[in-house]
mmCIF file with all atom_site columns, C-alpha atoms in Angstrom:
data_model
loop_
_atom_site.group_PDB
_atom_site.id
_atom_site.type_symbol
_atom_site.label_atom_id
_atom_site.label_alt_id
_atom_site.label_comp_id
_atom_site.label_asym_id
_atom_site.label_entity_id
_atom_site.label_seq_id
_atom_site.pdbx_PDB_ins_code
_atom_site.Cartn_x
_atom_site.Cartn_y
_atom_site.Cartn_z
_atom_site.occupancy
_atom_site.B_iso_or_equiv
_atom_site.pdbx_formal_charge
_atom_site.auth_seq_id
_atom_site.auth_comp_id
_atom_site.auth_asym_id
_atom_site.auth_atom_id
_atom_site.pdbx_PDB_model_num
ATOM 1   C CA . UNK A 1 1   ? 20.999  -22.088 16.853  1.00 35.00 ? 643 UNK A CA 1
ATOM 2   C CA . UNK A 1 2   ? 18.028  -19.600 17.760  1.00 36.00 ? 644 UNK A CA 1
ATOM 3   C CA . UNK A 1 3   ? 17.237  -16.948 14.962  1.00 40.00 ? 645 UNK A CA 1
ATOM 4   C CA . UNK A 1 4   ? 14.622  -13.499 15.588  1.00 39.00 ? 646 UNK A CA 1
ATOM 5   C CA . UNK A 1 5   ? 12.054  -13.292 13.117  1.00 35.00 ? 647 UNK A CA 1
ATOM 6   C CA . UNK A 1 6   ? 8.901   -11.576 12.789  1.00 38.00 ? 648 UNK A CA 1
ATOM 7   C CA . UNK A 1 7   ? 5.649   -13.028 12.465  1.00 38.00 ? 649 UNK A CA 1
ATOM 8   C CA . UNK A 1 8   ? 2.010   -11.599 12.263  1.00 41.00 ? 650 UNK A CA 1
ATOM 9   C CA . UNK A 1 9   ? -0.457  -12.392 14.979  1.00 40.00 ? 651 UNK A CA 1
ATOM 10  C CA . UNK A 1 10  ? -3.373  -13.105 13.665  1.00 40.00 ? 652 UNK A CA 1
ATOM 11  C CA . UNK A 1 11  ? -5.528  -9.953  12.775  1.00 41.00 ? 653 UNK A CA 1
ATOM 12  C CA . UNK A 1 12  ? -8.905  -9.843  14.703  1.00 38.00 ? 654 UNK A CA 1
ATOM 13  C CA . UNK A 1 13  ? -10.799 -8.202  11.771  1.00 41.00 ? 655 UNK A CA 1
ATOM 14  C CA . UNK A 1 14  ? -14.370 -9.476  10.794  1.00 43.00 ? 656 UNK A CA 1
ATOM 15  C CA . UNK A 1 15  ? -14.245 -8.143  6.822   1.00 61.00 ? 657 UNK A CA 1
ATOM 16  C CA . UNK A 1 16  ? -11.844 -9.512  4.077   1.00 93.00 ? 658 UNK A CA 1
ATOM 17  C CA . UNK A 1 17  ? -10.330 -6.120  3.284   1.00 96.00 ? 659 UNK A CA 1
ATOM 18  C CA . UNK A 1 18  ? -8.088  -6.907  0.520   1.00 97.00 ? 660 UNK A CA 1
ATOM 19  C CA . UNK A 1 19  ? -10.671 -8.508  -1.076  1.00 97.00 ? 661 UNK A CA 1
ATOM 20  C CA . UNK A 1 20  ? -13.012 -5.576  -1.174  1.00 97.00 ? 662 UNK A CA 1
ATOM 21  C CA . UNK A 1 21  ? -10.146 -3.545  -2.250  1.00 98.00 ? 663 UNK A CA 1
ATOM 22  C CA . UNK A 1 22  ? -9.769  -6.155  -4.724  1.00 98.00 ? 664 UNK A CA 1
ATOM 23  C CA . UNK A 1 23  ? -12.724 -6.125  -6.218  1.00 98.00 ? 665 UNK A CA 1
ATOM 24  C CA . UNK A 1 24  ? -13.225 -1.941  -5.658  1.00 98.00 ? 666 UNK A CA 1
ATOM 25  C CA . UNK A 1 25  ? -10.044 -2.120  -8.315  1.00 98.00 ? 667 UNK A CA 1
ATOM 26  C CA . UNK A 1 26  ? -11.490 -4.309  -10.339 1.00 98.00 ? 668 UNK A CA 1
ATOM 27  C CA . UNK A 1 27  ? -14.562 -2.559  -10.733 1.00 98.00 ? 669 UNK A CA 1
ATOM 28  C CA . UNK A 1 28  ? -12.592 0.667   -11.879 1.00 98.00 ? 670 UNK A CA 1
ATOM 29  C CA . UNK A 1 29  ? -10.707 -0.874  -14.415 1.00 98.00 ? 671 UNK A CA 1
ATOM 30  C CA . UNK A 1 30  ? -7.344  -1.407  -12.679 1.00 98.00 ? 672 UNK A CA 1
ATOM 31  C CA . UNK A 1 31  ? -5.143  -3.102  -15.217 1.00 98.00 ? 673 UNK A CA 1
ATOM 32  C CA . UNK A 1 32  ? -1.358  -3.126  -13.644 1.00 98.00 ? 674 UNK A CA 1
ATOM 33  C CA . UNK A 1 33  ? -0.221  -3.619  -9.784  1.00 98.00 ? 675 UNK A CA 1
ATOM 34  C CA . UNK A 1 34  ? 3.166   -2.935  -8.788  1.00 98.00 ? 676 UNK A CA 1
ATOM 35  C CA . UNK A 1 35  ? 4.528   -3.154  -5.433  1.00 98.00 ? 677 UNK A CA 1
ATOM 36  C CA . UNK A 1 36  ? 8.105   -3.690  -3.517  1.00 95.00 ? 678 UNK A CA 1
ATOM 37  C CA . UNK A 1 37  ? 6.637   -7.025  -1.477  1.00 93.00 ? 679 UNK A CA 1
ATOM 38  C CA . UNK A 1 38  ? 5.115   -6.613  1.918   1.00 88.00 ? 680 UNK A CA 1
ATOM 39  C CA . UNK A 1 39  ? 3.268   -8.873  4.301   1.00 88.00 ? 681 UNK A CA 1
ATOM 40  C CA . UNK A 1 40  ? 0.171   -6.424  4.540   1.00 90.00 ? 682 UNK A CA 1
ATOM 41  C CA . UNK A 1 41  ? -0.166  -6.644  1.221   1.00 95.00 ? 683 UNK A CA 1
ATOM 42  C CA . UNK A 1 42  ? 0.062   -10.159 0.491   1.00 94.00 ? 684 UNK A CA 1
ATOM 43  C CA . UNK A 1 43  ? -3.529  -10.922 -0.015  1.00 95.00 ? 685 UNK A CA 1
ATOM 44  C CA . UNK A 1 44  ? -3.938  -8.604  -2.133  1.00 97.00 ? 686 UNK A CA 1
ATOM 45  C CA . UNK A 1 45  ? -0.830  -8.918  -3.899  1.00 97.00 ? 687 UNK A CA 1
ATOM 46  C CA . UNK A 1 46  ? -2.290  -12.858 -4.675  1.00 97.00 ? 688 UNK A CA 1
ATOM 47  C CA . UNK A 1 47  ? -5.519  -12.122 -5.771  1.00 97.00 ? 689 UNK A CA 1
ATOM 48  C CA . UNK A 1 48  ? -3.850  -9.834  -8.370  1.00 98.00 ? 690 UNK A CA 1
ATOM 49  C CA . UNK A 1 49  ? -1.013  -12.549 -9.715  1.00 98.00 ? 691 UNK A CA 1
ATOM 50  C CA . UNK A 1 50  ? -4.054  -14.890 -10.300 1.00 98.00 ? 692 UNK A CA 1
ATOM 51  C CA . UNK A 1 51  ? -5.998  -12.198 -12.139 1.00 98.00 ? 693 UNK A CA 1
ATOM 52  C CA . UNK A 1 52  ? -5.297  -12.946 -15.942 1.00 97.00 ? 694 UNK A CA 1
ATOM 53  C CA . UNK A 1 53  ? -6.920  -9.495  -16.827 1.00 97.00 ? 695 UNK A CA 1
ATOM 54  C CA . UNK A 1 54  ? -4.490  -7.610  -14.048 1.00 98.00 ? 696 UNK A CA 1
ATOM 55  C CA . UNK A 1 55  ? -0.297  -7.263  -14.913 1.00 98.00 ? 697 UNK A CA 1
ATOM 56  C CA . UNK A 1 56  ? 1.774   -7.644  -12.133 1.00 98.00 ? 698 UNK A CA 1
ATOM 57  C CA . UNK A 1 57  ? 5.125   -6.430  -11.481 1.00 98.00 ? 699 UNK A CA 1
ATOM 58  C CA . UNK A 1 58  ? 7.470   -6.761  -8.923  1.00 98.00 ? 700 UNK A CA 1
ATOM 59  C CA . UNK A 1 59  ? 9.822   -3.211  -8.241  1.00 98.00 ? 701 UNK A CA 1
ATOM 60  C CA . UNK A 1 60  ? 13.494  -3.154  -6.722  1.00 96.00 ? 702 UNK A CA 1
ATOM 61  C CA . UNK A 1 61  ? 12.234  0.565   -5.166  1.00 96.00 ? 703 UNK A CA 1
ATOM 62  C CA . UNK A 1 62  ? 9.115   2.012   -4.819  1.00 96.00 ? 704 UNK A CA 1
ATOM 63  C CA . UNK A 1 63  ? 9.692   5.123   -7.010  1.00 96.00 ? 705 UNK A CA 1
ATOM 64  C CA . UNK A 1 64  ? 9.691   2.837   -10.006 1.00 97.00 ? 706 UNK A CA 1
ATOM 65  C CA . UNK A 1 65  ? 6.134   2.113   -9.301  1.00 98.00 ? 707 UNK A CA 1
ATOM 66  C CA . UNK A 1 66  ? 5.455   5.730   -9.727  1.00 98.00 ? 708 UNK A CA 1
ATOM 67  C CA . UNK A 1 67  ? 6.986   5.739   -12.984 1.00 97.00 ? 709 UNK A CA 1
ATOM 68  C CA . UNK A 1 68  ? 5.121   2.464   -13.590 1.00 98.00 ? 710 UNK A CA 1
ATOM 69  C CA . UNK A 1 69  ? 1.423   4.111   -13.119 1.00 98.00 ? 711 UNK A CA 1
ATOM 70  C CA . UNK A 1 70  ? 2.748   7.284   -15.080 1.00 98.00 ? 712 UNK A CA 1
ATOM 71  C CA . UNK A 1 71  ? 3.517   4.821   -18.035 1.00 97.00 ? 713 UNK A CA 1
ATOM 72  C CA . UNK A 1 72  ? 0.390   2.903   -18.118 1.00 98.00 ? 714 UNK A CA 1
ATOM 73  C CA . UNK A 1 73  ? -1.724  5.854   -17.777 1.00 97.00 ? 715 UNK A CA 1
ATOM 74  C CA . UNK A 1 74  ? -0.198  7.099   -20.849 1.00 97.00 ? 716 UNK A CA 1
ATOM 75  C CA . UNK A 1 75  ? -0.630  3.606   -22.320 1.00 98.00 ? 717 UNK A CA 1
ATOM 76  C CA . UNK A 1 76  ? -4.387  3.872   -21.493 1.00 98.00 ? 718 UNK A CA 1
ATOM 77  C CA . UNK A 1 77  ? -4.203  1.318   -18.721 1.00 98.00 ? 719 UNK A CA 1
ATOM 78  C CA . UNK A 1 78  ? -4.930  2.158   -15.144 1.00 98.00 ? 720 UNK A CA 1
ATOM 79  C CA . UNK A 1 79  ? -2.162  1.114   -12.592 1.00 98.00 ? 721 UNK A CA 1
ATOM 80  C CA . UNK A 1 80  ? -2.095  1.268   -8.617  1.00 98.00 ? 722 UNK A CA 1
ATOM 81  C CA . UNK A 1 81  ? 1.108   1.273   -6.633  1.00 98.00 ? 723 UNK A CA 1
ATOM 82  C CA . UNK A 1 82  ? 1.126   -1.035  -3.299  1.00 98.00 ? 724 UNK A CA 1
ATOM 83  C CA . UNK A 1 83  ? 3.500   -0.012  -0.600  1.00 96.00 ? 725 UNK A CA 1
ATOM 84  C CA . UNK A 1 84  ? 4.625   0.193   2.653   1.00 93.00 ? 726 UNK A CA 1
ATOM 85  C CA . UNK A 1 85  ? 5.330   3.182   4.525   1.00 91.00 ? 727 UNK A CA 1
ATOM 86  C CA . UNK A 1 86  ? 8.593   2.701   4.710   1.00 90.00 ? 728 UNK A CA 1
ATOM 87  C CA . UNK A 1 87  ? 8.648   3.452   1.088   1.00 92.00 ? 729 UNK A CA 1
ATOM 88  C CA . UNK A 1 88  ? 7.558   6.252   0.807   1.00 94.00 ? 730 UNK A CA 1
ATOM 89  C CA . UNK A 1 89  ? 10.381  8.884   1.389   1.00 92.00 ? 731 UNK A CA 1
ATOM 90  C CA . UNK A 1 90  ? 12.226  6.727   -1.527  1.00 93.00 ? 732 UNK A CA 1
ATOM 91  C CA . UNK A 1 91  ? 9.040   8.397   -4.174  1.00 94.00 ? 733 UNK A CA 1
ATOM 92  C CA . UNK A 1 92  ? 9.070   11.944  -3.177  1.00 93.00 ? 734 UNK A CA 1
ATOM 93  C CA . UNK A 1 93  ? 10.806  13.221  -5.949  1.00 94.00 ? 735 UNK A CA 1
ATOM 94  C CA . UNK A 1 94  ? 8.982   11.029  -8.407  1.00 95.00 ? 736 UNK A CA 1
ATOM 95  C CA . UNK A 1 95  ? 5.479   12.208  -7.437  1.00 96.00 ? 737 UNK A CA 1
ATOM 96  C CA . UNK A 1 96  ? 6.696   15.844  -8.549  1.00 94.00 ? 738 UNK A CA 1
ATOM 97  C CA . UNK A 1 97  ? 6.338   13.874  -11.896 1.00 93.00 ? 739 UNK A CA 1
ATOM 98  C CA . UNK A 1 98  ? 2.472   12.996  -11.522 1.00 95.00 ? 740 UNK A CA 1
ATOM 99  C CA . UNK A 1 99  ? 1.444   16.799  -9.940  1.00 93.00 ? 741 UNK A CA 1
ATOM 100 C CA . UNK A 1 100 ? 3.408   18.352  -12.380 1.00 94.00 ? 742 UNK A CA 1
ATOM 101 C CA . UNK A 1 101 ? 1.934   16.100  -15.905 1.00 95.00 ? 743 UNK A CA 1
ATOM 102 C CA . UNK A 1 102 ? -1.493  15.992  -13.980 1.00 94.00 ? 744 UNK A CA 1
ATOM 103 C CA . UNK A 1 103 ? -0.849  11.878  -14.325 1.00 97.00 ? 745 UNK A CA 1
ATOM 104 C CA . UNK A 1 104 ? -3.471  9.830   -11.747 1.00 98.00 ? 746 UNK A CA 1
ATOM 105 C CA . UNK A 1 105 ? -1.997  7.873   -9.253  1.00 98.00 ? 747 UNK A CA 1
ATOM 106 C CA . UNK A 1 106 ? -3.763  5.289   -6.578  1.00 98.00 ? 748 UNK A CA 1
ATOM 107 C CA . UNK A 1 107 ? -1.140  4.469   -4.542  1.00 98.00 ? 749 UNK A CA 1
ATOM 108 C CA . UNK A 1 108 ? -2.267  2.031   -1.433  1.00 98.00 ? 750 UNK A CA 1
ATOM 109 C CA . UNK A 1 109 ? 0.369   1.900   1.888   1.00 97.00 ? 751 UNK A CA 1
ATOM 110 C CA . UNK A 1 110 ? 0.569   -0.424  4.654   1.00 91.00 ? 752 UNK A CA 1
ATOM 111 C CA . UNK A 1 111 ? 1.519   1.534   7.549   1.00 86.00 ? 753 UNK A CA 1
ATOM 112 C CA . UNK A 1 112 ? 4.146   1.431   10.538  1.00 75.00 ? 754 UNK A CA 1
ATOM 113 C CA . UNK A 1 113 ? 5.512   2.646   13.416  1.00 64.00 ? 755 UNK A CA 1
ATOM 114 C CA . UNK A 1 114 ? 1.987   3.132   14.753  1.00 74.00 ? 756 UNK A CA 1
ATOM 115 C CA . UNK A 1 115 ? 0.135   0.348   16.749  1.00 69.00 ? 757 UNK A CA 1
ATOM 116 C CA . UNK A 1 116 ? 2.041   -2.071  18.682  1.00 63.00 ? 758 UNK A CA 1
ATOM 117 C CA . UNK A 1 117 ? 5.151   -1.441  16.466  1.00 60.00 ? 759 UNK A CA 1
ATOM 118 C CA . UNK A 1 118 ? 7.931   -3.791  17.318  1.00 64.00 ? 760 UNK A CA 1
ATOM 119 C CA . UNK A 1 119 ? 10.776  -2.381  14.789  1.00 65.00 ? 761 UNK A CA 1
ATOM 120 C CA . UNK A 1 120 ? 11.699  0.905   15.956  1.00 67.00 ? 762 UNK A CA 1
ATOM 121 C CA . UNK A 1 121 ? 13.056  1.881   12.784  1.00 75.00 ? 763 UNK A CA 1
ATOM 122 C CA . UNK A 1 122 ? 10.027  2.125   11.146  1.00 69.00 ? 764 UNK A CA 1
ATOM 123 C CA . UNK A 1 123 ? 8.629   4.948   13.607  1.00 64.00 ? 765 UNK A CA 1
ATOM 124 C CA . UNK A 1 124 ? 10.522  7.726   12.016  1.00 64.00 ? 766 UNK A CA 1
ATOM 125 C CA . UNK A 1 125 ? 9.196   7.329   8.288   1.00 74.00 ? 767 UNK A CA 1
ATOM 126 C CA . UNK A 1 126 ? 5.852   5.502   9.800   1.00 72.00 ? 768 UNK A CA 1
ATOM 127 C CA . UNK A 1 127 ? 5.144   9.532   11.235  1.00 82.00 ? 769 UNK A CA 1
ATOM 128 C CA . UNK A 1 128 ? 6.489   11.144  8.752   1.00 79.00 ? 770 UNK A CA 1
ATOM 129 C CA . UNK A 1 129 ? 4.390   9.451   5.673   1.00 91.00 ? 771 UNK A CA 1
ATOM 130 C CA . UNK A 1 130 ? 1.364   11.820  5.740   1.00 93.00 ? 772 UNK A CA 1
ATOM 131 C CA . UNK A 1 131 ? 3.288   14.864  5.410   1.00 95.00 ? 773 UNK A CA 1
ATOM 132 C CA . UNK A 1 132 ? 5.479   13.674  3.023   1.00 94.00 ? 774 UNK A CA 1
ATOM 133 C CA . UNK A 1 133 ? 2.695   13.031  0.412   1.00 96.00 ? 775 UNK A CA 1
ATOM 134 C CA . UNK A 1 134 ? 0.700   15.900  1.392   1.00 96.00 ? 776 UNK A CA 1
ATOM 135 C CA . UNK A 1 135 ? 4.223   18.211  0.985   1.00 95.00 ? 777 UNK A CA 1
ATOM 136 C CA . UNK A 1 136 ? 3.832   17.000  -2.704  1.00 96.00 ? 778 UNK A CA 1
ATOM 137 C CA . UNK A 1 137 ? 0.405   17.681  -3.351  1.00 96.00 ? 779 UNK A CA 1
ATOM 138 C CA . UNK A 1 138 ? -1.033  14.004  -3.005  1.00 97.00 ? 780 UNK A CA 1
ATOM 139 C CA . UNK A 1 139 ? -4.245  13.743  -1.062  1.00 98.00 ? 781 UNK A CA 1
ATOM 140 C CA . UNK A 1 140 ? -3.971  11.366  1.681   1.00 98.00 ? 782 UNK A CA 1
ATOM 141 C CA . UNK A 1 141 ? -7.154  9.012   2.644   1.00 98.00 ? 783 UNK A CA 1
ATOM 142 C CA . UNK A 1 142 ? -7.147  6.750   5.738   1.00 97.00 ? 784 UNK A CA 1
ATOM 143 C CA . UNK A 1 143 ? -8.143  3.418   5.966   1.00 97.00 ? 785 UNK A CA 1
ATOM 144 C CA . UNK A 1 144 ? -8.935  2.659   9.826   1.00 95.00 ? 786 UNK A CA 1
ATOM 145 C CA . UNK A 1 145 ? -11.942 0.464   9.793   1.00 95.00 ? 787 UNK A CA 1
ATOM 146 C CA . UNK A 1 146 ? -11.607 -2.890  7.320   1.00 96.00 ? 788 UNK A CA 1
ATOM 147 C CA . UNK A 1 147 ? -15.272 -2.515  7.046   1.00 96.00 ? 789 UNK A CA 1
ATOM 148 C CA . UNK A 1 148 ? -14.785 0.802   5.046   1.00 97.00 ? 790 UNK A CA 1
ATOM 149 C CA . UNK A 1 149 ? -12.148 -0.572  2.631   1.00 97.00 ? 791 UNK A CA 1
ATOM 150 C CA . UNK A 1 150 ? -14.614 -0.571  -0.374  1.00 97.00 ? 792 UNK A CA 1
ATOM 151 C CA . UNK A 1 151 ? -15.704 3.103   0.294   1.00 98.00 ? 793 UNK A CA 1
ATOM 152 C CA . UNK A 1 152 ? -12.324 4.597   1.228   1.00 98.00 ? 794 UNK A CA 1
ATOM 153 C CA . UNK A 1 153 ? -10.688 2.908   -2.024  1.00 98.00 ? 795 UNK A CA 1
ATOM 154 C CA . UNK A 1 154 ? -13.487 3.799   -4.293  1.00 98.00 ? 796 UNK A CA 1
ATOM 155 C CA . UNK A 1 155 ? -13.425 7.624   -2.983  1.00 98.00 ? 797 UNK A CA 1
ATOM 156 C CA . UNK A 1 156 ? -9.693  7.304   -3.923  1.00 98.00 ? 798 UNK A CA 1
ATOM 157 C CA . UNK A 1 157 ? -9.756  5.270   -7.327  1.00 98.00 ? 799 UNK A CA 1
ATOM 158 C CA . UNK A 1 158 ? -12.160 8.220   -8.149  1.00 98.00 ? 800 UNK A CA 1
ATOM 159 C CA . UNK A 1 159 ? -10.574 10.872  -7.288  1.00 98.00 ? 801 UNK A CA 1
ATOM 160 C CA . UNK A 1 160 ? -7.272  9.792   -9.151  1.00 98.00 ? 802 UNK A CA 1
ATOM 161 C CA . UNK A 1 161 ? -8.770  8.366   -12.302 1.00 98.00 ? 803 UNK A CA 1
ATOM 162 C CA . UNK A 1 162 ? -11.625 10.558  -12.739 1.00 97.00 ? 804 UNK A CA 1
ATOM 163 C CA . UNK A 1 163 ? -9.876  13.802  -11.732 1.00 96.00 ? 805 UNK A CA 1
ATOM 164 C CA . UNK A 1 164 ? -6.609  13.400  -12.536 1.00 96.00 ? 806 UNK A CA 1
ATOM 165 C CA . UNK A 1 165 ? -4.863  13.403  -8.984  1.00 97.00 ? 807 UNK A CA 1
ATOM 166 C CA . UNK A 1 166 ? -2.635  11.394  -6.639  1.00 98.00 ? 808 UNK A CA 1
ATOM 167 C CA . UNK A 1 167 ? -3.901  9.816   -3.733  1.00 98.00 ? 809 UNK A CA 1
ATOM 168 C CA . UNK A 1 168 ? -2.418  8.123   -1.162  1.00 98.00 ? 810 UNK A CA 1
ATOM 169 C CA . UNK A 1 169 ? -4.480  5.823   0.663   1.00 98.00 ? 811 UNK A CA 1
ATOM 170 C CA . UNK A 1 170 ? -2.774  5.101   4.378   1.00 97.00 ? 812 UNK A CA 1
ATOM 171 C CA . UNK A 1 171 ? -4.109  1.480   5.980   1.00 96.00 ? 813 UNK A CA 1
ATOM 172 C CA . UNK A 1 172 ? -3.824  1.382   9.630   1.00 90.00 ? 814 UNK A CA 1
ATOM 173 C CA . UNK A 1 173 ? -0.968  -0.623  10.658  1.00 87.00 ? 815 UNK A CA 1
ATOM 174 C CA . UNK A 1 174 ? -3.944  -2.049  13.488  1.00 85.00 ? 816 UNK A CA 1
ATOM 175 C CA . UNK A 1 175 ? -5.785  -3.797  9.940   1.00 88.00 ? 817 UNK A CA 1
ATOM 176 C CA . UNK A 1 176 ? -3.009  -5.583  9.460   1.00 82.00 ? 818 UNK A CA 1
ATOM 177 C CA . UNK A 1 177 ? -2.078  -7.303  12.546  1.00 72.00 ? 819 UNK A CA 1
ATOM 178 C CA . UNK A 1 178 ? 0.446   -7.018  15.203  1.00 64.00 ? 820 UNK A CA 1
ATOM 179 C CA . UNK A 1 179 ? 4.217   -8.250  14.872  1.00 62.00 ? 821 UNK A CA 1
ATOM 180 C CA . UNK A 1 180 ? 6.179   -9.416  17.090  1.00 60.00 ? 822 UNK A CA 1
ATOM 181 C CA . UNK A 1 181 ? 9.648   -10.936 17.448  1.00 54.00 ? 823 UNK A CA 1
ATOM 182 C CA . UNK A 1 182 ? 9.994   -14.873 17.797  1.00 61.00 ? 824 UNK A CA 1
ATOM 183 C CA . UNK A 1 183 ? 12.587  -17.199 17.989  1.00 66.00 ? 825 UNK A CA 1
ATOM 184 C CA . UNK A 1 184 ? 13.381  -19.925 15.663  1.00 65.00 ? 826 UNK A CA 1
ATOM 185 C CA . UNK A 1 185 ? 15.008  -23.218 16.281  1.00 62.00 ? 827 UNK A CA 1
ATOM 186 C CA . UNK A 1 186 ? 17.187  -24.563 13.225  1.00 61.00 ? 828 UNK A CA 1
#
């Protein structure tokens, strides 16, 4: 019997980018990463589980995350939230929480429905995801080039710790490789 999976091509990039955004959290004192798992994280979500300084914690939803960074922040620990865009609508209500207590957040999202998307399912919330933060007040970065992964996070990381704001940075679904439907053979 012959399942459909998805698989990642393999992504044509020259720099490591989650390890420059690994070490661009590091280097601001990032203490907790939560995320809902996600295969354009996974890198990143590694180097952080083998990280003895860095607590890691795996959410059900994404708007726990949010509550997450909220409660570290007030525990005097700096937290990041690692998503997918497909997530996002499920925090909207939640980041009313950060504007509203002037609580930091970093939140980093893997995007779809943009290049070569193969799920159309994730088109819908894939176009929708800028607004939706910027409806709530969260400034929204882009992350299009890997080479300008270290700059782009540390404008964020920033911007959130240092002044108290949420920020949203969106990586280009074309960073993280193209999907595409296989079949496989039991």
């Amino acid at each position: 019997m012959m399942d459909q999976i998805a698989v990642h091509q393999d992504n044509a990039t020259s720099t490591d980018w989650p390890v420059a955004i690994y070490r661009t959290l590091k280097d601001f004192g990032v203490a907790q990463v939560s995320y809902v798992p996600d295969a354009g994280h996974s890198k990143l979500i590694k180097l952080s589980h083998a990280d003895a300084d860095i607590k890691t914690t795996v959410l059900t939803t994404e708007e726990e995350g949010v509550a997450l960074s909220a409660g570290a922040w007030l525990g005097g620990d700096r937290a990041v939230l690692l998503m997918q865009s497909s997530g996002v609508g499920n925090c909207i209500n939640m980041l009313s929480l950060m504007a509203s207590c002037r609580f930091p957040l970093l939140t980093l999202v893997t995007m779809r429905g943009e290049w070569a998307e193969f799920n159309p399912w994730q088109i819908p919330m894939g176009r929708a995801t800028p607004q939706a933060f910027e409806i709530m007040g969260t400034t929204v970065l882009r992350l299009d080039n890997p080479d300008d992964a270290e700059e782009v996070v540390s404008a964020a990381a920033s911007l959130a710790y240092d002044g108290d704001q949420q920020v949203a940075v969106l990586i280009a679904q074309r960073m993280i490789g193209r999907k595409k439907w296989t079949k496989e053979t039991h």
